[in-house]
Amino acid sequence: MQAITKKRLKAYLIDLTVSTTVTLATESLLKKKIKSPVFFNLVNPTLIMWSLEYAQLKCGGQTLGHRTAGVKLERIDGGDLTGSQIIKRMAYRDTVGTFGYWKNREQFEGKDGSQFPYDHSAGVKMKEV
C-alpha cells in the first residue's frame, strides 16, 4: 500500500467518524418527526456524509480528515473543484467504485495511489500537502 493511500484511508476514517457523530445527533432530533427506519438506516447517513463532504470540498478542496492526514483533492489541470466533479466522485465512489476494488485490487490503487478509479472518472487527483 502506497503512503498516500494510507493517508487517504486515515482521512476517510476521520470523515466517517465526524459524519457518524452528526448522524447520531440528528437522528435523536428527528426521531419524533420521522418514523421510517429506512430513512435512518439509508437516507440520513448518506445525506449527511455527502452534504458535509460537498461543503468542505467546495470551500477548500479538503475535508477535516484530509487536513488531518495531510492530503488535498484537486483537479487534474490544477483549478478549483466544481460541484459536478465533487458529486460525480462521491456517487461513483459509493456505488460502482466499490465493485472495481473487489474486481481488481492490485490495479485499484494505480501506480502511486493519488488517483483511484472514482477520482479518474471525476477528473481529480489527491496530492500530499
Tab-separated table of C-alpha atoms in Angstrom:
chain	number	residue	atom	x	y	z
A	1	MET	CA	0.000	0.000	0.000
A	2	GLN	CA	1.369	3.405	-1.020
A	3	ALA	CA	1.957	6.150	1.569
A	4	ILE	CA	-0.677	8.422	0.025
A	5	THR	CA	-3.193	5.557	0.084
A	6	LYS	CA	-2.627	5.157	3.816
A	7	LYS	CA	-3.222	8.875	4.282
A	8	ARG	CA	-6.385	8.656	2.185
A	9	LEU	CA	-7.667	5.800	4.343
A	10	LYS	CA	-6.899	7.752	7.519
A	11	ALA	CA	-8.737	10.797	6.096
A	12	TYR	CA	-11.760	8.703	5.117
A	13	LEU	CA	-12.000	7.131	8.573
A	14	ILE	CA	-11.845	10.566	10.235
A	15	ASP	CA	-14.559	11.887	7.912
A	16	LEU	CA	-16.659	8.793	8.591
A	17	THR	CA	-16.346	9.368	12.343
A	18	VAL	CA	-17.437	13.001	12.037
A	19	SER	CA	-20.318	12.042	9.770
A	20	THR	CA	-21.480	9.292	12.125
A	21	THR	CA	-21.436	11.687	15.070
A	22	VAL	CA	-23.563	14.225	13.190
A	23	THR	CA	-25.894	11.441	12.015
A	24	LEU	CA	-26.474	10.216	15.573
A	25	ALA	CA	-27.135	13.754	16.773
A	26	THR	CA	-29.677	14.459	14.029
A	27	GLU	CA	-31.317	11.079	14.496
A	28	SER	CA	-32.253	11.914	18.060
A	29	LEU	CA	-33.719	15.236	16.895
A	30	LEU	CA	-35.699	13.721	14.003
A	31	LYS	CA	-36.879	10.538	15.744
A	32	LYS	CA	-40.251	12.043	16.735
A	33	LYS	CA	-40.949	13.577	13.316
A	34	ILE	CA	-39.865	10.731	11.035
A	35	LYS	CA	-40.851	7.175	11.933
A	36	SER	CA	-39.314	5.314	8.966
A	37	PRO	CA	-36.370	3.047	9.856
A	38	VAL	CA	-35.326	3.095	6.178
A	39	PHE	CA	-34.749	6.831	6.434
A	40	PHE	CA	-32.497	6.462	9.479
A	41	ASN	CA	-30.562	3.485	8.081
A	42	LEU	CA	-30.043	4.558	4.452
A	43	VAL	CA	-31.076	8.108	3.628
A	44	ASN	CA	-29.940	10.082	6.674
A	45	PRO	CA	-26.320	8.777	6.901
A	46	THR	CA	-25.734	9.143	3.159
A	47	LEU	CA	-27.300	12.588	3.008
A	48	ILE	CA	-25.254	13.855	5.941
A	49	MET	CA	-21.946	12.384	4.739
A	50	TRP	CA	-22.402	13.720	1.209
A	51	SER	CA	-23.510	17.155	2.474
A	52	LEU	CA	-20.544	17.517	4.819
A	53	GLU	CA	-18.083	16.305	2.190
A	54	TYR	CA	-19.535	18.517	-0.550
A	55	ALA	CA	-19.490	21.658	1.594
A	56	GLN	CA	-15.922	21.104	2.781
A	57	LEU	CA	-14.535	20.187	-0.652
A	58	LYS	CA	-16.314	23.087	-2.330
A	59	CYS	CA	-14.904	25.585	0.177
A	60	GLY	CA	-11.287	24.495	0.193
A	61	GLY	CA	-10.616	21.184	-1.518
A	62	GLN	CA	-10.103	19.434	1.819
A	63	THR	CA	-12.325	17.775	4.357
A	64	LEU	CA	-11.468	17.667	8.044
A	65	GLY	CA	-9.949	14.232	7.512
A	66	HIS	CA	-7.896	15.450	4.547
A	67	ARG	CA	-6.463	18.313	6.609
A	68	THR	CA	-5.576	15.984	9.448
A	69	ALA	CA	-3.983	13.385	7.160
A	70	GLY	CA	-2.108	15.966	5.078
A	71	VAL	CA	-3.716	15.415	1.673
A	72	LYS	CA	-5.709	17.626	-0.675
A	73	LEU	CA	-8.079	16.901	-3.553
A	74	GLU	CA	-7.549	18.962	-6.706
A	75	ARG	CA	-8.457	18.947	-10.371
A	76	ILE	CA	-6.047	17.305	-12.769
A	77	ASP	CA	-5.472	20.629	-14.539
A	78	GLY	CA	-4.871	22.429	-11.228
A	79	GLY	CA	-8.060	24.509	-10.996
A	80	ASP	CA	-10.703	24.634	-8.275
A	81	LEU	CA	-13.088	21.707	-7.885
A	82	THR	CA	-16.500	22.102	-9.474
A	83	GLY	CA	-19.720	20.968	-7.870
A	84	SER	CA	-20.366	18.395	-10.575
A	85	GLN	CA	-16.901	16.877	-10.078
A	86	ILE	CA	-17.489	16.508	-6.356
A	87	ILE	CA	-20.929	14.935	-6.804
A	88	LYS	CA	-19.708	12.627	-9.569
A	89	ARG	CA	-16.789	11.479	-7.411
A	90	MET	CA	-18.987	10.784	-4.372
A	91	ALA	CA	-21.664	8.956	-6.371
A	92	TYR	CA	-19.143	6.805	-8.236
A	93	ARG	CA	-17.198	6.024	-5.041
A	94	ASP	CA	-20.281	4.951	-3.101
A	95	THR	CA	-21.824	2.874	-5.903
A	96	VAL	CA	-19.761	1.461	-8.781
A	97	GLY	CA	-16.343	2.241	-7.291
A	98	THR	CA	-16.623	-0.461	-4.677
A	99	PHE	CA	-17.051	-3.175	-7.306
A	100	GLY	CA	-13.884	-2.000	-9.066
A	101	TYR	CA	-11.925	-2.613	-5.901
A	102	TRP	CA	-13.245	-6.138	-5.435
A	103	LYS	CA	-12.732	-6.977	-9.093
A	104	ASN	CA	-9.094	-5.889	-9.389
A	105	ARG	CA	-7.461	-4.947	-6.083
A	106	GLU	CA	-3.916	-4.699	-7.430
A	107	GLN	CA	-4.801	-2.124	-10.093
A	108	PHE	CA	-7.283	-0.124	-7.968
A	109	GLU	CA	-4.599	1.964	-6.292
A	110	GLY	CA	-2.807	2.819	-9.539
A	111	LYS	CA	0.900	3.472	-9.740
A	112	ASP	CA	1.209	5.986	-6.883
A	113	GLY	CA	-2.163	5.971	-5.068
A	114	SER	CA	-3.048	9.543	-6.000
A	115	GLN	CA	-5.878	8.642	-8.339
A	116	PHE	CA	-8.391	5.895	-7.651
A	117	PRO	CA	-10.877	4.955	-10.421
A	118	TYR	CA	-13.570	7.222	-8.982
A	119	ASP	CA	-11.090	10.113	-8.910
A	120	HIS	CA	-10.145	9.430	-12.521
A	121	SER	CA	-13.800	9.417	-13.604
A	122	ALA	CA	-14.342	12.849	-11.995
A	123	GLY	CA	-11.081	14.343	-13.292
A	124	VAL	CA	-9.486	14.891	-9.887
A	125	LYS	CA	-6.448	13.607	-8.024
A	126	MET	CA	-5.178	13.536	-4.464
A	127	LYS	CA	-1.891	15.142	-3.541
A	128	GLU	CA	0.103	15.322	-0.352
A	129	VAL	CA	0.309	18.715	1.306
